[in-house]
Amino acid sequence: HGLTKITYMHITFDTAVTQRTTLNERLQSFTQQIATGKRDMGGIRLDSANFSMAAKIDAQVHRMDAALSNTGNAMSMLQTQDGTLRSVGKAMNRMGELAILAQDVTKSDSDRALYAEEFTQLKTMVSDSAGMKFNGVEMFGSQTKAVTVDEDGGTTELPAIDLQADPYAAAVADEVSIDTLDHAAAALATVKEGMSQVSTDRAEVGAAQASLESASEQLSAARSSLTSAGSRISDVDYAHTVTKKSAAQVKLQMATAVLAHKSVNPEAALYLTL
């Protein structure tokens, strides 16, 4: 009563060969999936819609990686730029000290000439800094630079720091000297304006660094979320796949055993077809 009638089918040698080939392919697929941790192996599409979504996410993550690289390089350039401005600031501070020392009424013009020699060397250092480059790119100039900060090509502007414009240019002009009392007084006023500009420019560079750091953090957080989403879609369910692999191994062993005989009993045939 209530029993289900089961019709057993005789399994031939050729059928067993087909079974064994199919099981071999499945076992190889499971083994490769477990080894790589990916569901999509060798063209296998377990879910075409999910695969499409995972591919789009993967492309977006790669664009984010590129934007993160751009942002990191720009931050490195800003750090180098700030270091150069710091050196310029130190040079101008020393120029200001020399201008004060040159106004000492107890000093002779010969003494001032010695101060003036160092003053001139410092002017050259400041003037040469205007041509500093980062990876072949001019760090200083009158034009801003746009840095890509997201996967859609959005940009942020880096400030234009021009060491060849006033008041830098005025401070290193040929006529600026400290060889006399009057010249030293005039030089001091010019150098002070240059020192003030260094502070302003370093503040702008610092603000740009903070902006890029924020953009980089946002990119990293978004990338992490997208990577997790992509993994949930494309990564293999390890436990489930290991179980399926084990089942395939057992069935493969049975199919291999069948190949040693021309036929098998109905119970084994039923097992192989499950």
Short mmCIF file of N, CA and C in Angstrom, two decimals, residues 54-173:
data_model
loop_
_atom_site.label_atom_id
_atom_site.label_comp_id
_atom_site.label_asym_id
_atom_site.label_seq_id
_atom_site.Cartn_x
_atom_site.Cartn_y
_atom_site.Cartn_z
N ALA A 54 28.51 40.82 -11.83
CA ALA A 54 29.86 40.69 -11.27
C ALA A 54 30.90 41.30 -12.20
N ALA A 55 30.71 41.12 -13.52
CA ALA A 55 31.65 41.67 -14.49
C ALA A 55 31.64 43.20 -14.46
N LYS A 56 30.45 43.79 -14.31
CA LYS A 56 30.36 45.26 -14.23
C LYS A 56 31.02 45.77 -12.96
N ILE A 57 30.79 45.06 -11.87
CA ILE A 57 31.41 45.46 -10.60
C ILE A 57 32.92 45.36 -10.70
N ASP A 58 33.40 44.29 -11.33
CA ASP A 58 34.84 44.11 -11.47
C ASP A 58 35.45 45.24 -12.29
N ALA A 59 34.78 45.66 -13.36
CA ALA A 59 35.27 46.77 -14.19
C ALA A 59 35.30 48.06 -13.39
N GLN A 60 34.26 48.27 -12.57
CA GLN A 60 34.19 49.49 -11.76
C GLN A 60 35.32 49.50 -10.72
N VAL A 61 35.59 48.35 -10.13
CA VAL A 61 36.67 48.26 -9.15
C VAL A 61 38.01 48.58 -9.81
N HIS A 62 38.22 48.10 -11.03
CA HIS A 62 39.48 48.40 -11.73
C HIS A 62 39.62 49.90 -12.01
N ARG A 63 38.51 50.56 -12.35
CA ARG A 63 38.57 52.01 -12.56
C ARG A 63 38.87 52.73 -11.25
N MET A 64 38.31 52.22 -10.16
CA MET A 64 38.59 52.80 -8.85
C MET A 64 40.07 52.64 -8.49
N ASP A 65 40.63 51.49 -8.82
CA ASP A 65 42.06 51.28 -8.56
C ASP A 65 42.90 52.31 -9.31
N ALA A 66 42.51 52.60 -10.56
CA ALA A 66 43.23 53.59 -11.35
C ALA A 66 43.11 54.98 -10.73
N ALA A 67 41.89 55.31 -10.27
CA ALA A 67 41.68 56.62 -9.63
C ALA A 67 42.47 56.72 -8.33
N LEU A 68 42.53 55.62 -7.58
CA LEU A 68 43.32 55.61 -6.35
C LEU A 68 44.80 55.81 -6.66
N SER A 69 45.27 55.22 -7.75
CA SER A 69 46.66 55.42 -8.17
C SER A 69 46.93 56.88 -8.51
N ASN A 70 46.01 57.49 -9.26
CA ASN A 70 46.15 58.91 -9.61
C ASN A 70 46.18 59.78 -8.36
N THR A 71 45.26 59.49 -7.44
CA THR A 71 45.18 60.27 -6.20
C THR A 71 46.45 60.13 -5.38
N GLY A 72 46.95 58.90 -5.28
CA GLY A 72 48.18 58.68 -4.52
C GLY A 72 49.37 59.40 -5.11
N ASN A 73 49.47 59.39 -6.44
CA ASN A 73 50.58 60.10 -7.10
C ASN A 73 50.47 61.61 -6.90
N ALA A 74 49.24 62.12 -6.97
CA ALA A 74 49.05 63.56 -6.76
C ALA A 74 49.42 63.96 -5.34
N MET A 75 49.07 63.11 -4.38
CA MET A 75 49.42 63.39 -2.99
C MET A 75 50.94 63.39 -2.81
N SER A 76 51.62 62.47 -3.49
CA SER A 76 53.09 62.44 -3.41
C SER A 76 53.68 63.73 -3.99
N MET A 77 53.10 64.20 -5.10
CA MET A 77 53.59 65.43 -5.70
C MET A 77 53.36 66.62 -4.77
N LEU A 78 52.19 66.66 -4.12
CA LEU A 78 51.91 67.76 -3.18
C LEU A 78 52.87 67.73 -2.01
N GLN A 79 53.21 66.54 -1.53
CA GLN A 79 54.17 66.44 -0.43
C GLN A 79 55.54 66.97 -0.85
N THR A 80 55.93 66.63 -2.09
CA THR A 80 57.21 67.13 -2.61
C THR A 80 57.14 68.64 -2.79
N GLN A 81 56.02 69.11 -3.27
CA GLN A 81 55.83 70.55 -3.45
C GLN A 81 55.92 71.28 -2.13
N ASP A 82 55.28 70.72 -1.11
CA ASP A 82 55.32 71.34 0.21
C ASP A 82 56.74 71.35 0.77
N GLY A 83 57.48 70.25 0.53
CA GLY A 83 58.87 70.21 0.99
C GLY A 83 59.70 71.29 0.34
N THR A 84 59.46 71.53 -0.96
CA THR A 84 60.19 72.59 -1.66
C THR A 84 59.82 73.96 -1.10
N LEU A 85 58.53 74.17 -0.85
CA LEU A 85 58.10 75.45 -0.27
C LEU A 85 58.69 75.65 1.12
N ARG A 86 58.81 74.56 1.86
CA ARG A 86 59.41 74.67 3.19
C ARG A 86 60.87 75.13 3.07
N SER A 87 61.58 74.59 2.09
CA SER A 87 62.97 75.01 1.87
C SER A 87 63.04 76.47 1.43
N VAL A 88 62.11 76.87 0.58
CA VAL A 88 62.05 78.27 0.15
C VAL A 88 61.79 79.18 1.35
N GLY A 89 60.87 78.73 2.22
CA GLY A 89 60.57 79.51 3.41
C GLY A 89 61.78 79.67 4.32
N LYS A 90 62.56 78.59 4.48
CA LYS A 90 63.77 78.68 5.30
C LYS A 90 64.78 79.64 4.67
N ALA A 91 64.89 79.57 3.35
CA ALA A 91 65.82 80.47 2.66
C ALA A 91 65.41 81.92 2.85
N MET A 92 64.12 82.19 2.74
CA MET A 92 63.66 83.57 2.90
C MET A 92 63.78 84.03 4.35
N ASN A 93 63.58 83.11 5.28
CA ASN A 93 63.78 83.49 6.68
C ASN A 93 65.23 83.92 6.91
N ARG A 94 66.15 83.17 6.32
CA ARG A 94 67.56 83.53 6.46
C ARG A 94 67.84 84.85 5.74
N MET A 95 67.22 85.06 4.60
CA MET A 95 67.40 86.34 3.89
C MET A 95 66.93 87.50 4.74
N GLY A 96 65.82 87.28 5.47
CA GLY A 96 65.34 88.32 6.38
C GLY A 96 66.32 88.59 7.51
N GLU A 97 66.91 87.53 8.05
CA GLU A 97 67.91 87.70 9.11
C GLU A 97 69.10 88.50 8.60
N LEU A 98 69.56 88.14 7.40
CA LEU A 98 70.71 88.84 6.83
C LEU A 98 70.39 90.31 6.57
N ALA A 99 69.15 90.59 6.15
CA ALA A 99 68.76 91.99 5.91
C ALA A 99 68.79 92.78 7.22
N ILE A 100 68.40 92.14 8.32
CA ILE A 100 68.46 92.81 9.62
C ILE A 100 69.91 93.01 10.04
N LEU A 101 70.72 91.97 9.89
CA LEU A 101 72.14 92.07 10.27
C LEU A 101 72.85 93.16 9.46
N ALA A 102 72.47 93.29 8.20
CA ALA A 102 73.11 94.29 7.34
C ALA A 102 72.74 95.71 7.76
N GLN A 103 71.70 95.87 8.56
CA GLN A 103 71.30 97.20 9.03
C GLN A 103 71.98 97.58 10.34
N ASP A 104 72.90 96.76 10.78
CA ASP A 104 73.67 97.07 11.99
C ASP A 104 74.64 98.21 11.68
N VAL A 105 74.46 99.32 12.37
CA VAL A 105 75.29 100.50 12.09
C VAL A 105 76.74 100.29 12.48
N THR A 106 77.01 99.27 13.26
CA THR A 106 78.41 99.00 13.65
C THR A 106 79.13 98.18 12.59
N LYS A 107 78.42 97.75 11.56
CA LYS A 107 79.02 96.98 10.49
C LYS A 107 79.48 97.90 9.37
N SER A 108 80.62 97.53 8.78
CA SER A 108 81.14 98.29 7.65
C SER A 108 80.55 97.74 6.36
N ASP A 109 80.77 98.46 5.26
CA ASP A 109 80.29 97.97 3.97
C ASP A 109 80.98 96.66 3.59
N SER A 110 82.18 96.47 4.08
CA SER A 110 82.88 95.20 3.81
C SER A 110 82.15 94.05 4.50
N ASP A 111 81.68 94.32 5.73
CA ASP A 111 80.89 93.29 6.43
C ASP A 111 79.60 93.01 5.67
N ARG A 112 78.97 94.06 5.22
CA ARG A 112 77.71 93.89 4.49
C ARG A 112 77.93 93.13 3.18
N ALA A 113 79.07 93.29 2.60
CA ALA A 113 79.38 92.58 1.36
C ALA A 113 79.39 91.07 1.60
N LEU A 114 79.85 90.67 2.79
CA LEU A 114 79.85 89.25 3.12
C LEU A 114 78.42 88.74 3.29
N TYR A 115 77.61 89.54 3.97
CA TYR A 115 76.20 89.18 4.11
C TYR A 115 75.52 89.12 2.74
N ALA A 116 75.87 90.10 1.90
CA ALA A 116 75.25 90.20 0.58
C ALA A 116 75.59 88.96 -0.27
N GLU A 117 76.78 88.41 -0.09
CA GLU A 117 77.16 87.22 -0.85
C GLU A 117 76.26 86.03 -0.51
N GLU A 118 76.02 85.82 0.79
CA GLU A 118 75.11 84.74 1.20
C GLU A 118 73.69 85.05 0.75
N PHE A 119 73.31 86.31 0.84
CA PHE A 119 71.97 86.72 0.42
C PHE A 119 71.74 86.38 -1.06
N THR A 120 72.74 86.63 -1.87
CA THR A 120 72.64 86.35 -3.31
C THR A 120 72.51 84.85 -3.57
N GLN A 121 73.28 84.06 -2.82
CA GLN A 121 73.19 82.60 -2.98
C GLN A 121 71.79 82.09 -2.63
N LEU A 122 71.20 82.66 -1.60
CA LEU A 122 69.85 82.26 -1.21
C LEU A 122 68.83 82.68 -2.26
N LYS A 123 69.00 83.83 -2.86
CA LYS A 123 68.10 84.25 -3.93
C LYS A 123 68.16 83.26 -5.09
N THR A 124 69.36 82.80 -5.41
CA THR A 124 69.52 81.82 -6.49
C THR A 124 68.79 80.52 -6.16
N MET A 125 68.89 80.11 -4.88
CA MET A 125 68.22 78.88 -4.46
C MET A 125 66.71 79.02 -4.63
N VAL A 126 66.16 80.14 -4.22
CA VAL A 126 64.71 80.38 -4.35
C VAL A 126 64.31 80.42 -5.82
N SER A 127 65.12 81.09 -6.63
CA SER A 127 64.82 81.20 -8.06
C SER A 127 64.87 79.83 -8.75
N ASP A 128 65.84 79.00 -8.38
CA ASP A 128 65.97 77.67 -8.98
C ASP A 128 64.81 76.75 -8.58
N SER A 129 64.25 76.97 -7.42
CA SER A 129 63.15 76.12 -6.94
C SER A 129 61.92 76.22 -7.84
N ALA A 130 61.81 77.33 -8.56
CA ALA A 130 60.65 77.52 -9.43
C ALA A 130 60.60 76.49 -10.55
N GLY A 131 61.74 75.91 -10.90
CA GLY A 131 61.78 74.94 -11.98
C GLY A 131 61.76 73.50 -11.52
N MET A 132 61.48 73.26 -10.25
CA MET A 132 61.46 71.89 -9.73
C MET A 132 60.38 71.07 -10.42
N LYS A 133 60.71 69.77 -10.65
CA LYS A 133 59.76 68.87 -11.33
C LYS A 133 59.52 67.62 -10.50
N PHE A 134 58.36 67.02 -10.76
CA PHE A 134 58.01 65.72 -10.15
C PHE A 134 57.71 64.76 -11.28
N ASN A 135 58.58 63.78 -11.45
CA ASN A 135 58.43 62.81 -12.55
C ASN A 135 58.35 63.50 -13.90
N GLY A 136 59.14 64.57 -14.05
CA GLY A 136 59.16 65.29 -15.31
C GLY A 136 58.08 66.33 -15.47
N VAL A 137 57.21 66.46 -14.46
CA VAL A 137 56.10 67.42 -14.52
C VAL A 137 56.43 68.63 -13.66
N GLU A 138 56.23 69.82 -14.23
CA GLU A 138 56.49 71.05 -13.47
C GLU A 138 55.57 71.12 -12.25
N MET A 139 56.17 71.30 -11.07
CA MET A 139 55.36 71.39 -9.86
C MET A 139 54.79 72.78 -9.65
N PHE A 140 55.49 73.79 -10.15
CA PHE A 140 55.08 75.17 -9.92
C PHE A 140 54.74 75.86 -11.25
N GLY A 141 53.72 76.71 -11.20
CA GLY A 141 53.31 77.43 -12.39
C GLY A 141 52.01 78.15 -12.15
N SER A 142 51.52 78.80 -13.19
CA SER A 142 50.32 79.62 -13.06
C SER A 142 49.04 78.85 -13.35
N GLN A 143 49.17 77.59 -13.78
CA GLN A 143 48.00 76.79 -14.13
C GLN A 143 47.70 75.74 -13.06
N THR A 144 46.39 75.58 -12.76
CA THR A 144 46.00 74.52 -11.83
C THR A 144 46.11 73.16 -12.54
N LYS A 145 46.11 72.09 -11.75
CA LYS A 145 46.17 70.74 -12.31
C LYS A 145 44.96 69.95 -11.82
N ALA A 146 44.30 69.25 -12.75
CA ALA A 146 43.11 68.47 -12.41
C ALA A 146 43.51 67.02 -12.13
N VAL A 147 43.06 66.50 -10.99
CA VAL A 147 43.37 65.13 -10.60
C VAL A 147 42.08 64.31 -10.61
N THR A 148 42.10 63.16 -11.28
CA THR A 148 40.93 62.27 -11.32
C THR A 148 40.78 61.59 -9.97
N VAL A 149 39.59 61.72 -9.37
CA VAL A 149 39.41 61.21 -8.01
C VAL A 149 38.27 60.20 -7.88
N ASP A 150 37.65 59.80 -9.00
CA ASP A 150 36.63 58.75 -8.90
C ASP A 150 36.60 57.94 -10.19
N GLU A 151 35.82 56.84 -10.17
CA GLU A 151 35.81 55.92 -11.30
C GLU A 151 35.09 56.47 -12.51
N ASP A 152 34.36 57.59 -12.36
CA ASP A 152 33.64 58.19 -13.47
C ASP A 152 34.41 59.35 -14.10
N GLY A 153 35.64 59.57 -13.66
CA GLY A 153 36.47 60.62 -14.24
C GLY A 153 36.31 61.97 -13.58
N GLY A 154 35.63 62.03 -12.43
CA GLY A 154 35.50 63.30 -11.71
C GLY A 154 36.85 63.79 -11.23
N THR A 155 37.04 65.09 -11.22
CA THR A 155 38.35 65.66 -10.88
C THR A 155 38.26 66.68 -9.76
N THR A 156 39.42 66.94 -9.17
CA THR A 156 39.57 68.04 -8.22
C THR A 156 40.80 68.83 -8.63
N GLU A 157 40.80 70.12 -8.36
CA GLU A 157 41.88 70.99 -8.82
C GLU A 157 42.97 71.14 -7.76
N LEU A 158 44.21 71.02 -8.21
CA LEU A 158 45.35 71.34 -7.35
C LEU A 158 45.67 72.82 -7.51
N PRO A 159 46.04 73.50 -6.43
CA PRO A 159 46.29 74.94 -6.52
C PRO A 159 47.48 75.27 -7.40
N ALA A 160 47.43 76.43 -8.02
CA ALA A 160 48.54 76.91 -8.84
C ALA A 160 49.49 77.71 -7.95
N ILE A 161 50.69 77.17 -7.74
CA ILE A 161 51.71 77.85 -6.95
C ILE A 161 52.81 78.29 -7.91
N ASP A 162 52.94 79.60 -8.09
CA ASP A 162 53.88 80.14 -9.08
C ASP A 162 55.02 80.86 -8.38
N LEU A 163 56.19 80.22 -8.37
CA LEU A 163 57.37 80.82 -7.72
C LEU A 163 58.06 81.85 -8.61
N GLN A 164 57.54 82.03 -9.83
CA GLN A 164 58.12 83.04 -10.72
C GLN A 164 57.29 84.32 -10.75
N ALA A 165 56.21 84.33 -9.98
CA ALA A 165 55.35 85.52 -9.90
C ALA A 165 55.66 86.26 -8.60
N ASP A 166 55.22 87.52 -8.54
CA ASP A 166 55.38 88.29 -7.29
C ASP A 166 54.55 87.64 -6.19
N PRO A 167 54.97 87.69 -4.95
CA PRO A 167 56.15 88.43 -4.45
C PRO A 167 57.45 87.63 -4.49
N TYR A 168 57.40 86.38 -4.97
CA TYR A 168 58.65 85.62 -5.06
C TYR A 168 59.63 86.29 -6.01
N ALA A 169 59.12 86.65 -7.20
CA ALA A 169 59.99 87.26 -8.20
C ALA A 169 60.60 88.56 -7.69
N ALA A 170 59.80 89.33 -6.95
CA ALA A 170 60.31 90.59 -6.41
C ALA A 170 61.43 90.36 -5.41
N ALA A 171 61.32 89.31 -4.61
CA ALA A 171 62.32 89.04 -3.57
C ALA A 171 63.65 88.60 -4.14
N VAL A 172 63.63 87.99 -5.34
CA VAL A 172 64.89 87.49 -5.92
C VAL A 172 65.35 88.34 -7.10
N ALA A 173 64.73 89.50 -7.30
CA ALA A 173 65.13 90.37 -8.40
C ALA A 173 66.59 90.82 -8.22
#
